[in-house]
Amino acid sequence: MAHESTSANPKVNYEYRRRKARDEMRGQVTSFAMMIFMTFIAFIIVIADFDKFYAFPVLLVLAAAQVVLQLYYFMHMSHKGHGTAALFLYSGALIAFVTILTFLTIVWW
Amino acid sequence: MDMNKKYTARTWPESPEKTTLEGKNKFLGFWLFLGGETVLFASLFATYLALKDKVPSNDHYLAADMFELPLVFIMTMLLLTSSLTSVYAMYHMKNHNYQKMQTWLLITVLLGLGFLCFEIYEFNHYVHEFHHTFTSSAFGSAFYTLVGFHGAHVVVGLGWFTLLLVRNAKRGLNLYNAPKFFVASLYWHFIDVVWVFIFTVVYLMGMVG
Protein backbone atom coordinates (compact mmCIF):
# COMPACT_ATOMS: atom_id res chain seq x y z
CA MET A 1 0.00 0.00 0.00
CA ALA A 2 1.30 3.40 -0.98
CA HIS A 3 0.79 5.14 2.35
CA GLU A 4 3.11 2.83 4.28
CA SER A 5 6.32 4.23 2.93
CA THR A 6 6.88 7.46 1.08
CA SER A 7 10.57 6.81 0.43
CA ALA A 8 12.34 4.05 -1.49
CA ASN A 9 14.53 3.57 1.57
CA PRO A 10 12.24 3.04 4.58
CA LYS A 11 15.10 3.44 7.07
CA VAL A 12 15.94 6.97 5.89
CA ASN A 13 12.26 7.81 5.83
CA TYR A 14 11.85 6.48 9.36
CA GLU A 15 14.76 8.43 10.78
CA TYR A 16 13.69 11.59 8.99
CA ARG A 17 10.20 11.27 10.44
CA ARG A 18 11.53 10.64 13.93
CA ARG A 19 13.64 13.76 13.73
CA LYS A 20 10.73 15.81 12.36
CA ALA A 21 8.48 14.60 15.17
CA ARG A 22 11.13 15.47 17.76
CA ASP A 23 11.56 18.96 16.31
CA GLU A 24 7.82 19.49 16.38
CA MET A 25 7.63 18.32 19.99
CA ARG A 26 10.36 20.81 20.89
CA GLY A 27 8.30 23.58 19.28
CA GLN A 28 5.27 22.50 21.26
CA VAL A 29 7.19 22.63 24.55
CA THR A 30 8.32 26.16 23.62
CA SER A 31 4.68 27.15 22.96
CA PHE A 32 3.77 25.71 26.35
CA ALA A 33 6.48 27.81 28.05
CA MET A 34 5.17 30.90 26.26
CA MET A 35 1.61 30.12 27.33
CA ILE A 36 2.70 29.76 30.96
CA PHE A 37 4.60 33.04 30.68
CA MET A 38 1.57 34.85 29.25
CA THR A 39 -0.64 33.42 32.00
CA PHE A 40 1.77 34.82 34.60
CA ILE A 41 1.71 38.26 32.94
CA ALA A 42 -2.10 38.21 32.88
CA PHE A 43 -2.34 37.38 36.59
CA ILE A 44 0.30 40.01 37.45
CA ILE A 45 -1.70 42.65 35.58
CA VAL A 46 -4.70 41.89 37.79
CA ILE A 47 -2.62 41.81 41.01
CA ALA A 48 -0.93 45.11 40.08
CA ASP A 49 -4.43 46.63 39.94
CA PHE A 50 -4.09 48.58 36.69
CA ASP A 51 -6.98 50.68 35.48
CA LYS A 52 -9.38 48.57 33.41
CA PHE A 53 -8.95 50.93 30.49
CA TYR A 54 -5.38 49.59 30.18
CA ALA A 55 -5.83 46.12 31.68
CA PHE A 56 -8.73 44.84 29.51
CA PRO A 57 -7.07 45.21 26.08
CA VAL A 58 -3.81 43.65 27.33
CA LEU A 59 -5.66 40.72 28.96
CA LEU A 60 -7.64 40.08 25.76
CA VAL A 61 -4.53 40.22 23.57
CA LEU A 62 -2.75 37.75 25.90
CA ALA A 63 -5.76 35.40 25.75
CA ALA A 64 -5.90 35.62 21.96
CA ALA A 65 -2.17 34.89 21.67
CA GLN A 66 -2.50 31.83 23.91
CA VAL A 67 -5.41 30.53 21.87
CA VAL A 68 -3.46 30.96 18.62
CA LEU A 69 -0.57 28.91 20.08
CA GLN A 70 -3.01 26.26 21.28
CA LEU A 71 -4.77 26.03 17.90
CA TYR A 72 -1.74 26.19 15.60
CA TYR A 73 0.79 24.17 17.61
CA PHE A 74 -1.11 21.94 20.03
CA MET A 75 -3.99 21.27 17.63
CA HIS A 76 -1.66 21.18 14.58
CA MET A 77 -3.49 23.81 12.53
CA SER A 78 -0.08 24.92 11.24
CA HIS A 79 0.18 21.60 9.36
CA LYS A 80 -1.04 21.41 5.77
CA GLY A 81 -4.45 19.92 5.12
CA HIS A 82 -6.21 22.13 7.67
CA GLY A 83 -7.92 24.48 5.20
CA THR A 84 -11.43 23.13 5.77
CA ALA A 85 -10.80 22.87 9.52
CA ALA A 86 -9.83 26.56 9.54
CA LEU A 87 -12.93 27.44 7.49
CA PHE A 88 -15.16 25.68 10.04
CA LEU A 89 -13.44 27.19 13.06
CA TYR A 90 -13.26 30.75 11.71
CA SER A 91 -16.90 30.63 10.59
CA GLY A 92 -17.75 29.71 14.18
CA ALA A 93 -15.47 32.45 15.50
CA LEU A 94 -17.15 35.03 13.24
CA ILE A 95 -20.62 34.14 14.56
CA ALA A 96 -19.13 34.13 18.08
CA PHE A 97 -17.76 37.64 17.64
CA VAL A 98 -21.05 39.03 16.27
CA THR A 99 -23.04 37.35 19.09
CA ILE A 100 -20.84 38.80 21.84
CA LEU A 101 -20.76 42.23 20.20
CA THR A 102 -24.57 42.23 19.95
CA PHE A 103 -25.10 41.24 23.58
CA LEU A 104 -22.58 43.79 24.82
CA THR A 105 -24.13 46.64 22.89
CA ILE A 106 -27.91 46.26 22.68
CA VAL A 107 -29.05 44.13 25.67
CA TRP A 108 -29.14 47.15 27.99
CA TRP A 109 -29.77 49.71 25.25
CA MET B 1 -8.36 -1.83 4.28
CA ASP B 2 -7.85 -4.06 7.27
CA MET B 3 -8.12 -1.69 10.22
CA ASN B 4 -6.79 -4.25 12.70
CA LYS B 5 -3.56 -4.88 10.78
CA LYS B 6 -0.54 -4.93 13.12
CA TYR B 7 2.03 -2.19 12.66
CA THR B 8 5.51 -1.49 13.97
CA ALA B 9 7.13 1.92 14.47
CA ARG B 10 8.76 1.47 11.03
CA THR B 11 5.66 0.55 9.06
CA TRP B 12 3.36 2.98 10.89
CA PRO B 13 2.06 5.69 8.48
CA GLU B 14 3.07 9.31 8.96
CA SER B 15 -0.43 10.66 9.67
CA PRO B 16 -2.19 7.63 11.20
CA GLU B 17 -5.20 9.76 12.14
CA LYS B 18 -5.89 10.54 8.49
CA THR B 19 -4.74 7.36 6.73
CA THR B 20 -8.13 5.64 6.60
CA LEU B 21 -11.28 7.14 5.09
CA GLU B 22 -12.98 6.83 8.47
CA GLY B 23 -10.11 8.75 10.08
CA LYS B 24 -10.33 11.50 7.44
CA ASN B 25 -14.07 11.82 7.97
CA LYS B 26 -13.70 11.91 11.74
CA PHE B 27 -11.09 14.64 11.48
CA LEU B 28 -13.26 16.82 9.25
CA GLY B 29 -16.47 16.17 11.16
CA PHE B 30 -14.77 16.95 14.42
CA TRP B 31 -13.53 20.34 13.26
CA LEU B 32 -17.08 21.14 12.11
CA PHE B 33 -18.24 20.19 15.60
CA LEU B 34 -15.60 22.48 17.14
CA GLY B 35 -16.89 25.36 14.98
CA GLY B 36 -20.36 24.68 16.44
CA GLU B 37 -18.94 24.49 19.96
CA THR B 38 -17.35 27.90 19.43
CA VAL B 39 -20.79 29.36 18.68
CA LEU B 40 -22.33 27.55 21.66
CA PHE B 41 -19.76 28.93 24.09
CA ALA B 42 -19.99 32.39 22.49
CA SER B 43 -23.71 32.51 23.28
CA LEU B 44 -22.96 31.58 26.90
CA PHE B 45 -20.15 34.16 27.14
CA ALA B 46 -22.41 36.82 25.63
CA THR B 47 -25.17 36.00 28.14
CA TYR B 48 -22.69 36.09 31.01
CA LEU B 49 -21.26 39.44 29.94
CA ALA B 50 -24.74 40.93 29.64
CA LEU B 51 -25.86 39.61 33.03
CA LYS B 52 -22.62 39.96 35.01
CA ASP B 53 -23.28 41.48 38.46
CA LYS B 54 -27.00 41.86 37.68
CA VAL B 55 -28.49 40.99 41.07
CA PRO B 56 -31.96 41.75 42.49
CA SER B 57 -30.77 43.59 45.62
CA ASN B 58 -27.51 44.90 47.04
CA ASP B 59 -27.14 42.17 49.66
CA HIS B 60 -25.95 39.85 46.88
CA TYR B 61 -22.23 39.36 46.34
CA LEU B 62 -20.71 40.46 43.03
CA ALA B 63 -17.95 38.90 40.93
CA ALA B 64 -15.14 40.98 42.45
CA ASP B 65 -16.25 40.01 46.00
CA MET B 66 -16.11 36.26 45.39
CA PHE B 67 -13.39 35.35 42.92
CA GLU B 68 -9.98 34.37 44.26
CA LEU B 69 -6.88 34.53 42.10
CA PRO B 70 -4.87 31.65 43.67
CA LEU B 71 -7.66 29.13 43.00
CA VAL B 72 -8.11 30.25 39.39
CA PHE B 73 -4.34 30.21 38.93
CA ILE B 74 -4.02 26.59 40.11
CA MET B 75 -6.93 25.51 37.91
CA THR B 76 -5.39 27.27 34.90
CA MET B 77 -2.01 25.61 35.46
CA LEU B 78 -3.60 22.16 35.84
CA LEU B 79 -5.57 22.45 32.62
CA LEU B 80 -2.73 24.03 30.64
CA THR B 81 -0.32 21.29 31.76
CA SER B 82 -2.86 18.61 30.89
CA SER B 83 -2.98 20.10 27.40
CA LEU B 84 0.79 19.62 27.09
CA THR B 85 0.64 16.05 28.40
CA SER B 86 -1.94 15.16 25.74
CA VAL B 87 0.45 16.66 23.15
CA TYR B 88 3.09 14.25 24.48
CA ALA B 89 0.59 11.40 24.14
CA MET B 90 0.00 12.29 20.47
CA TYR B 91 3.76 12.54 19.90
CA HIS B 92 4.13 8.94 21.07
CA MET B 93 1.05 7.92 19.08
CA LYS B 94 2.75 9.19 15.89
CA ASN B 95 5.91 7.26 16.84
CA HIS B 96 3.80 4.15 17.47
CA ASN B 97 4.82 3.90 21.11
CA TYR B 98 1.55 2.69 22.58
CA GLN B 99 2.69 2.28 26.16
CA LYS B 100 4.05 5.82 26.44
CA MET B 101 0.92 7.18 24.80
CA GLN B 102 -1.22 5.39 27.41
CA THR B 103 0.94 6.74 30.24
CA TRP B 104 0.72 10.35 29.05
CA LEU B 105 -3.04 10.07 28.55
CA LEU B 106 -3.37 8.72 32.07
CA ILE B 107 -1.43 11.74 33.39
CA THR B 108 -3.75 13.97 31.33
CA VAL B 109 -6.79 12.34 32.93
CA LEU B 110 -5.34 12.79 36.43
CA LEU B 111 -4.60 16.49 35.83
CA GLY B 112 -8.11 16.98 34.44
CA LEU B 113 -9.52 15.23 37.49
CA GLY B 114 -7.54 17.64 39.70
CA PHE B 115 -9.03 20.58 37.81
CA LEU B 116 -12.51 19.16 38.31
CA CYS B 117 -12.01 18.75 42.08
CA PHE B 118 -10.98 22.40 42.39
CA GLU B 119 -14.02 23.46 40.37
CA ILE B 120 -16.37 21.46 42.61
CA TYR B 121 -14.71 23.02 45.67
CA GLU B 122 -15.09 26.47 44.09
CA PHE B 123 -18.83 26.09 43.34
CA ASN B 124 -19.45 24.61 46.76
CA HIS B 125 -17.60 27.53 48.34
CA TYR B 126 -19.69 30.13 46.43
CA VAL B 127 -22.96 28.42 47.34
CA HIS B 128 -22.21 28.10 51.05
CA GLU B 129 -20.12 31.22 51.73
CA PHE B 130 -21.82 33.72 49.45
CA HIS B 131 -25.28 32.17 48.79
CA HIS B 132 -24.39 32.56 45.13
CA THR B 133 -26.55 29.85 43.54
CA PHE B 134 -28.00 29.05 40.14
CA THR B 135 -31.34 30.62 41.12
CA SER B 136 -30.18 33.47 43.40
CA SER B 137 -29.78 36.01 40.59
CA ALA B 138 -29.45 36.47 36.83
CA PHE B 139 -25.72 36.77 37.50
CA GLY B 140 -25.71 33.39 39.27
CA SER B 141 -27.62 31.67 36.44
CA ALA B 142 -25.31 33.07 33.78
CA PHE B 143 -22.16 32.28 35.77
CA TYR B 144 -23.03 28.65 36.55
CA THR B 145 -24.31 28.02 33.02
CA LEU B 146 -21.08 29.23 31.41
CA VAL B 147 -18.51 27.83 33.84
CA GLY B 148 -20.61 24.71 34.50
CA PHE B 149 -20.91 24.00 30.78
CA HIS B 150 -17.15 24.10 30.54
CA GLY B 151 -16.91 21.83 33.60
CA ALA B 152 -19.32 19.40 31.92
CA HIS B 153 -17.02 19.38 28.88
CA VAL B 154 -14.13 18.45 31.17
CA VAL B 155 -16.22 15.57 32.56
CA VAL B 156 -17.03 14.36 29.03
CA GLY B 157 -13.37 14.66 28.01
CA LEU B 158 -12.23 12.65 31.03
CA GLY B 159 -14.87 9.97 30.38
CA TRP B 160 -13.89 9.87 26.70
CA PHE B 161 -10.17 9.34 27.41
CA THR B 162 -10.94 6.77 30.11
CA LEU B 163 -13.28 4.76 27.88
CA LEU B 164 -10.77 4.80 25.01
CA LEU B 165 -7.96 3.67 27.31
CA VAL B 166 -10.04 0.87 28.83
CA ARG B 167 -11.54 -0.37 25.57
CA ASN B 168 -8.20 -0.38 23.75
CA ALA B 169 -6.05 -1.52 26.67
CA LYS B 170 -5.20 -4.86 25.08
CA ARG B 171 -5.79 -4.04 21.42
CA GLY B 172 -2.57 -2.14 20.78
CA LEU B 173 -2.29 0.87 18.49
CA ASN B 174 -3.68 0.46 14.97
CA LEU B 175 -5.44 2.47 12.28
CA TYR B 176 -8.78 1.66 13.92
CA ASN B 177 -8.10 3.44 17.19
CA ALA B 178 -5.42 6.03 16.28
CA PRO B 179 -8.02 8.51 14.88
CA LYS B 180 -10.12 7.98 18.02
CA PHE B 181 -7.25 8.98 20.31
CA PHE B 182 -6.36 11.89 18.04
CA VAL B 183 -9.87 13.34 17.96
CA ALA B 184 -10.23 13.00 21.75
CA SER B 185 -7.01 14.94 22.22
CA LEU B 186 -8.29 17.70 19.88
CA TYR B 187 -11.37 17.91 22.09
CA TRP B 188 -9.18 18.21 25.18
CA HIS B 189 -7.20 21.09 23.62
CA PHE B 190 -10.44 22.84 22.73
CA ILE B 191 -11.52 22.61 26.37
CA ASP B 192 -8.32 24.44 27.27
CA VAL B 193 -9.02 27.06 24.58
CA VAL B 194 -12.40 27.75 26.18
CA TRP B 195 -10.80 27.88 29.64
CA VAL B 196 -8.31 30.54 28.46
CA PHE B 197 -11.30 32.77 27.68
CA ILE B 198 -13.08 31.85 30.92
CA PHE B 199 -10.14 32.70 33.15
CA THR B 200 -9.52 35.91 31.21
CA VAL B 201 -13.07 37.18 30.70
CA VAL B 202 -14.84 35.81 33.78
CA TYR B 203 -12.16 35.77 36.48
CA LEU B 204 -9.39 38.23 35.58
CA MET B 205 -11.60 40.87 33.96
CA GLY B 206 -14.22 40.21 36.64
CA MET B 207 -11.71 41.12 39.33
CA VAL B 208 -10.43 44.23 37.57
CA GLY B 209 -13.88 45.75 37.31
PDB file of C-alpha atoms in Angstrom, chain B residues 20-187:
ATOM      1  CA  THR B  20      -8.132   5.637   6.598  1.00  0.00           C
ATOM      2  CA  LEU B  21     -11.280   7.140   5.087  1.00  0.00           C
ATOM      3  CA  GLU B  22     -12.978   6.826   8.466  1.00  0.00           C
ATOM      4  CA  GLY B  23     -10.108   8.753  10.077  1.00  0.00           C
ATOM      5  CA  LYS B  24     -10.335  11.501   7.435  1.00  0.00           C
ATOM      6  CA  ASN B  25     -14.074  11.817   7.965  1.00  0.00           C
ATOM      7  CA  LYS B  26     -13.703  11.906  11.743  1.00  0.00           C
ATOM      8  CA  PHE B  27     -11.086  14.637  11.476  1.00  0.00           C
ATOM      9  CA  LEU B  28     -13.256  16.821   9.249  1.00  0.00           C
ATOM     10  CA  GLY B  29     -16.466  16.167  11.162  1.00  0.00           C
ATOM     11  CA  PHE B  30     -14.771  16.954  14.423  1.00  0.00           C
ATOM     12  CA  TRP B  31     -13.528  20.339  13.264  1.00  0.00           C
ATOM     13  CA  LEU B  32     -17.080  21.142  12.108  1.00  0.00           C
ATOM     14  CA  PHE B  33     -18.245  20.190  15.603  1.00  0.00           C
ATOM     15  CA  LEU B  34     -15.604  22.477  17.137  1.00  0.00           C
ATOM     16  CA  GLY B  35     -16.890  25.358  14.980  1.00  0.00           C
ATOM     17  CA  GLY B  36     -20.356  24.682  16.438  1.00  0.00           C
ATOM     18  CA  GLU B  37     -18.943  24.493  19.960  1.00  0.00           C
ATOM     19  CA  THR B  38     -17.355  27.901  19.426  1.00  0.00           C
ATOM     20  CA  VAL B  39     -20.787  29.362  18.678  1.00  0.00           C
ATOM     21  CA  LEU B  40     -22.327  27.552  21.661  1.00  0.00           C
ATOM     22  CA  PHE B  41     -19.764  28.932  24.093  1.00  0.00           C
ATOM     23  CA  ALA B  42     -19.986  32.386  22.491  1.00  0.00           C
ATOM     24  CA  SER B  43     -23.712  32.513  23.278  1.00  0.00           C
ATOM     25  CA  LEU B  44     -22.964  31.577  26.904  1.00  0.00           C
ATOM     26  CA  PHE B  45     -20.147  34.158  27.141  1.00  0.00           C
ATOM     27  CA  ALA B  46     -22.412  36.821  25.628  1.00  0.00           C
ATOM     28  CA  THR B  47     -25.172  36.002  28.136  1.00  0.00           C
ATOM     29  CA  TYR B  48     -22.691  36.087  31.013  1.00  0.00           C
ATOM     30  CA  LEU B  49     -21.259  39.441  29.937  1.00  0.00           C
ATOM     31  CA  ALA B  50     -24.736  40.926  29.637  1.00  0.00           C
ATOM     32  CA  LEU B  51     -25.861  39.606  33.035  1.00  0.00           C
ATOM     33  CA  LYS B  52     -22.625  39.959  35.012  1.00  0.00           C
ATOM     34  CA  ASP B  53     -23.277  41.477  38.463  1.00  0.00           C
ATOM     35  CA  LYS B  54     -26.995  41.856  37.677  1.00  0.00           C
ATOM     36  CA  VAL B  55     -28.490  40.993  41.068  1.00  0.00           C
ATOM     37  CA  PRO B  56     -31.960  41.754  42.486  1.00  0.00           C
ATOM     38  CA  SER B  57     -30.770  43.586  45.622  1.00  0.00           C
ATOM     39  CA  ASN B  58     -27.515  44.899  47.040  1.00  0.00           C
ATOM     40  CA  ASP B  59     -27.141  42.169  49.664  1.00  0.00           C
ATOM     41  CA  HIS B  60     -25.952  39.851  46.879  1.00  0.00           C
ATOM     42  CA  TYR B  61     -22.235  39.358  46.340  1.00  0.00           C
ATOM     43  CA  LEU B  62     -20.710  40.458  43.033  1.00  0.00           C
ATOM     44  CA  ALA B  63     -17.945  38.904  40.927  1.00  0.00           C
ATOM     45  CA  ALA B  64     -15.136  40.984  42.451  1.00  0.00           C
ATOM     46  CA  ASP B  65     -16.251  40.009  46.003  1.00  0.00           C
ATOM     47  CA  MET B  66     -16.112  36.262  45.388  1.00  0.00           C
ATOM     48  CA  PHE B  67     -13.391  35.347  42.916  1.00  0.00           C
ATOM     49  CA  GLU B  68      -9.983  34.371  44.264  1.00  0.00           C
ATOM     50  CA  LEU B  69      -6.882  34.532  42.100  1.00  0.00           C
ATOM     51  CA  PRO B  70      -4.873  31.647  43.666  1.00  0.00           C
ATOM     52  CA  LEU B  71      -7.665  29.131  42.995  1.00  0.00           C
ATOM     53  CA  VAL B  72      -8.106  30.252  39.389  1.00  0.00           C
ATOM     54  CA  PHE B  73      -4.337  30.205  38.928  1.00  0.00           C
ATOM     55  CA  ILE B  74      -4.017  26.591  40.113  1.00  0.00           C
ATOM     56  CA  MET B  75      -6.927  25.513  37.905  1.00  0.00           C
ATOM     57  CA  THR B  76      -5.390  27.273  34.900  1.00  0.00           C
ATOM     58  CA  MET B  77      -2.008  25.610  35.460  1.00  0.00           C
ATOM     59  CA  LEU B  78      -3.602  22.157  35.838  1.00  0.00           C
ATOM     60  CA  LEU B  79      -5.574  22.452  32.615  1.00  0.00           C
ATOM     61  CA  LEU B  80      -2.729  24.028  30.638  1.00  0.00           C
ATOM     62  CA  THR B  81      -0.323  21.293  31.761  1.00  0.00           C
ATOM     63  CA  SER B  82      -2.860  18.609  30.886  1.00  0.00           C
ATOM     64  CA  SER B  83      -2.981  20.102  27.401  1.00  0.00           C
ATOM     65  CA  LEU B  84       0.786  19.619  27.095  1.00  0.00           C
ATOM     66  CA  THR B  85       0.642  16.048  28.404  1.00  0.00           C
ATOM     67  CA  SER B  86      -1.936  15.162  25.739  1.00  0.00           C
ATOM     68  CA  VAL B  87       0.445  16.656  23.150  1.00  0.00           C
ATOM     69  CA  TYR B  88       3.091  14.254  24.485  1.00  0.00           C
ATOM     70  CA  ALA B  89       0.592  11.403  24.138  1.00  0.00           C
ATOM     71  CA  MET B  90       0.002  12.286  20.470  1.00  0.00           C
ATOM     72  CA  TYR B  91       3.764  12.538  19.903  1.00  0.00           C
ATOM     73  CA  HIS B  92       4.131   8.939  21.066  1.00  0.00           C
ATOM     74  CA  MET B  93       1.045   7.919  19.080  1.00  0.00           C
ATOM     75  CA  LYS B  94       2.746   9.189  15.888  1.00  0.00           C
ATOM     76  CA  ASN B  95       5.910   7.263  16.839  1.00  0.00           C
ATOM     77  CA  HIS B  96       3.804   4.148  17.474  1.00  0.00           C
ATOM     78  CA  ASN B  97       4.821   3.899  21.115  1.00  0.00           C
ATOM     79  CA  TYR B  98       1.546   2.689  22.576  1.00  0.00           C
ATOM     80  CA  GLN B  99       2.691   2.284  26.160  1.00  0.00           C
ATOM     81  CA  LYS B 100       4.055   5.825  26.442  1.00  0.00           C
ATOM     82  CA  MET B 101       0.915   7.182  24.799  1.00  0.00           C
ATOM     83  CA  GLN B 102      -1.222   5.391  27.407  1.00  0.00           C
ATOM     84  CA  THR B 103       0.944   6.736  30.243  1.00  0.00           C
ATOM     85  CA  TRP B 104       0.722  10.350  29.052  1.00  0.00           C
ATOM     86  CA  LEU B 105      -3.042  10.072  28.548  1.00  0.00           C
ATOM     87  CA  LEU B 106      -3.375   8.725  32.067  1.00  0.00           C
ATOM     88  CA  ILE B 107      -1.434  11.738  33.391  1.00  0.00           C
ATOM     89  CA  THR B 108      -3.747  13.972  31.326  1.00  0.00           C
ATOM     90  CA  VAL B 109      -6.786  12.344  32.926  1.00  0.00           C
ATOM     91  CA  LEU B 110      -5.342  12.788  36.430  1.00  0.00           C
ATOM     92  CA  LEU B 111      -4.598  16.485  35.827  1.00  0.00           C
ATOM     93  CA  GLY B 112      -8.105  16.975  34.444  1.00  0.00           C
ATOM     94  CA  LEU B 113      -9.517  15.234  37.488  1.00  0.00           C
ATOM     95  CA  GLY B 114      -7.541  17.644  39.704  1.00  0.00           C
ATOM     96  CA  PHE B 115      -9.034  20.576  37.807  1.00  0.00           C
ATOM     97  CA  LEU B 116     -12.514  19.162  38.309  1.00  0.00           C
ATOM     98  CA  CYS B 117     -12.006  18.748  42.080  1.00  0.00           C
ATOM     99  CA  PHE B 118     -10.985  22.405  42.391  1.00  0.00           C
ATOM    100  CA  GLU B 119     -14.024  23.464  40.373  1.00  0.00           C
ATOM    101  CA  ILE B 120     -16.366  21.463  42.606  1.00  0.00           C
ATOM    102  CA  TYR B 121     -14.706  23.021  45.669  1.00  0.00           C
ATOM    103  CA  GLU B 122     -15.088  26.467  44.089  1.00  0.00           C
ATOM    104  CA  PHE B 123     -18.825  26.091  43.336  1.00  0.00           C
ATOM    105  CA  ASN B 124     -19.450  24.609  46.765  1.00  0.00           C
ATOM    106  CA  HIS B 125     -17.603  27.530  48.335  1.00  0.00           C
ATOM    107  CA  TYR B 126     -19.689  30.132  46.430  1.00  0.00           C
ATOM    108  CA  VAL B 127     -22.959  28.423  47.344  1.00  0.00           C
ATOM    109  CA  HIS B 128     -22.205  28.105  51.049  1.00  0.00           C
ATOM    110  CA  GLU B 129     -20.123  31.220  51.735  1.00  0.00           C
ATOM    111  CA  PHE B 130     -21.819  33.724  49.455  1.00  0.00           C
ATOM    112  CA  HIS B 131     -25.278  32.169  48.791  1.00  0.00           C
ATOM    113  CA  HIS B 132     -24.388  32.557  45.127  1.00  0.00           C
ATOM    114  CA  THR B 133     -26.552  29.850  43.540  1.00  0.00           C
ATOM    115  CA  PHE B 134     -28.004  29.046  40.137  1.00  0.00           C
ATOM    116  CA  THR B 135     -31.343  30.623  41.120  1.00  0.00           C
ATOM    117  CA  SER B 136     -30.181  33.474  43.399  1.00  0.00           C
ATOM    118  CA  SER B 137     -29.783  36.013  40.585  1.00  0.00           C
ATOM    119  CA  ALA B 138     -29.454  36.470  36.825  1.00  0.00           C
ATOM    120  CA  PHE B 139     -25.715  36.771  37.501  1.00  0.00           C
ATOM    121  CA  GLY B 140     -25.712  33.392  39.271  1.00  0.00           C
ATOM    122  CA  SER B 141     -27.615  31.670  36.437  1.00  0.00           C
ATOM    123  CA  ALA B 142     -25.310  33.074  33.778  1.00  0.00           C
ATOM    124  CA  PHE B 143     -22.164  32.276  35.769  1.00  0.00           C
ATOM    125  CA  TYR B 144     -23.026  28.649  36.547  1.00  0.00           C
ATOM    126  CA  THR B 145     -24.311  28.021  33.022  1.00  0.00           C
ATOM    127  CA  LEU B 146     -21.084  29.232  31.411  1.00  0.00           C
ATOM    128  CA  VAL B 147     -18.513  27.831  33.840  1.00  0.00           C
ATOM    129  CA  GLY B 148     -20.614  24.708  34.498  1.00  0.00           C
ATOM    130  CA  PHE B 149     -20.907  23.999  30.777  1.00  0.00           C
ATOM    131  CA  HIS B 150     -17.148  24.102  30.542  1.00  0.00           C
ATOM    132  CA  GLY B 151     -16.906  21.828  33.600  1.00  0.00           C
ATOM    133  CA  ALA B 152     -19.318  19.403  31.918  1.00  0.00           C
ATOM    134  CA  HIS B 153     -17.022  19.383  28.878  1.00  0.00           C
ATOM    135  CA  VAL B 154     -14.133  18.452  31.175  1.00  0.00           C
ATOM    136  CA  VAL B 155     -16.217  15.569  32.563  1.00  0.00           C
ATOM    137  CA  VAL B 156     -17.028  14.364  29.032  1.00  0.00           C
ATOM    138  CA  GLY B 157     -13.367  14.663  28.011  1.00  0.00           C
ATOM    139  CA  LEU B 158     -12.230  12.646  31.030  1.00  0.00           C
ATOM    140  CA  GLY B 159     -14.874   9.973  30.377  1.00  0.00           C
ATOM    141  CA  TRP B 160     -13.890   9.868  26.700  1.00  0.00           C
ATOM    142  CA  PHE B 161     -10.172   9.344  27.411  1.00  0.00           C
ATOM    143  CA  THR B 162     -10.937   6.770  30.109  1.00  0.00           C
ATOM    144  CA  LEU B 163     -13.276   4.759  27.884  1.00  0.00           C
ATOM    145  CA  LEU B 164     -10.773   4.805  25.008  1.00  0.00           C
ATOM    146  CA  LEU B 165      -7.964   3.668  27.310  1.00  0.00           C
ATOM    147  CA  VAL B 166     -10.038   0.872  28.833  1.00  0.00           C
ATOM    148  CA  ARG B 167     -11.538  -0.371  25.566  1.00  0.00           C
ATOM    149  CA  ASN B 168      -8.200  -0.381  23.745  1.00  0.00           C
ATOM    150  CA  ALA B 169      -6.050  -1.515  26.675  1.00  0.00           C
ATOM    151  CA  LYS B 170      -5.197  -4.860  25.081  1.00  0.00           C
ATOM    152  CA  ARG B 171      -5.788  -4.044  21.417  1.00  0.00           C
ATOM    153  CA  GLY B 172      -2.570  -2.140  20.776  1.00  0.00           C
ATOM    154  CA  LEU B 173      -2.293   0.873  18.493  1.00  0.00           C
ATOM    155  CA  ASN B 174      -3.682   0.462  14.975  1.00  0.00           C
ATOM    156  CA  LEU B 175      -5.439   2.466  12.284  1.00  0.00           C
ATOM    157  CA  TYR B 176      -8.785   1.656  13.916  1.00  0.00           C
ATOM    158  CA  ASN B 177      -8.096   3.441  17.194  1.00  0.00           C
ATOM    159  CA  ALA B 178      -5.421   6.025  16.280  1.00  0.00           C
ATOM    160  CA  PRO B 179      -8.016   8.506  14.884  1.00  0.00           C
ATOM    161  CA  LYS B 180     -10.122   7.985  18.016  1.00  0.00           C
ATOM    162  CA  PHE B 181      -7.253   8.984  20.307  1.00  0.00           C
ATOM    163  CA  PHE B 182      -6.357  11.889  18.040  1.00  0.00           C
ATOM    164  CA  VAL B 183      -9.870  13.341  17.961  1.00  0.00           C
ATOM    165  CA  ALA B 184     -10.231  12.996  21.750  1.00  0.00           C
ATOM    166  CA  SER B 185      -7.006  14.942  22.222  1.00  0.00           C
ATOM    167  CA  LEU B 186      -8.288  17.697  19.884  1.00  0.00           C
ATOM    168  CA  TYR B 187     -11.373  17.912  22.090  1.00  0.00           C
TER     169      TYR B 187
END
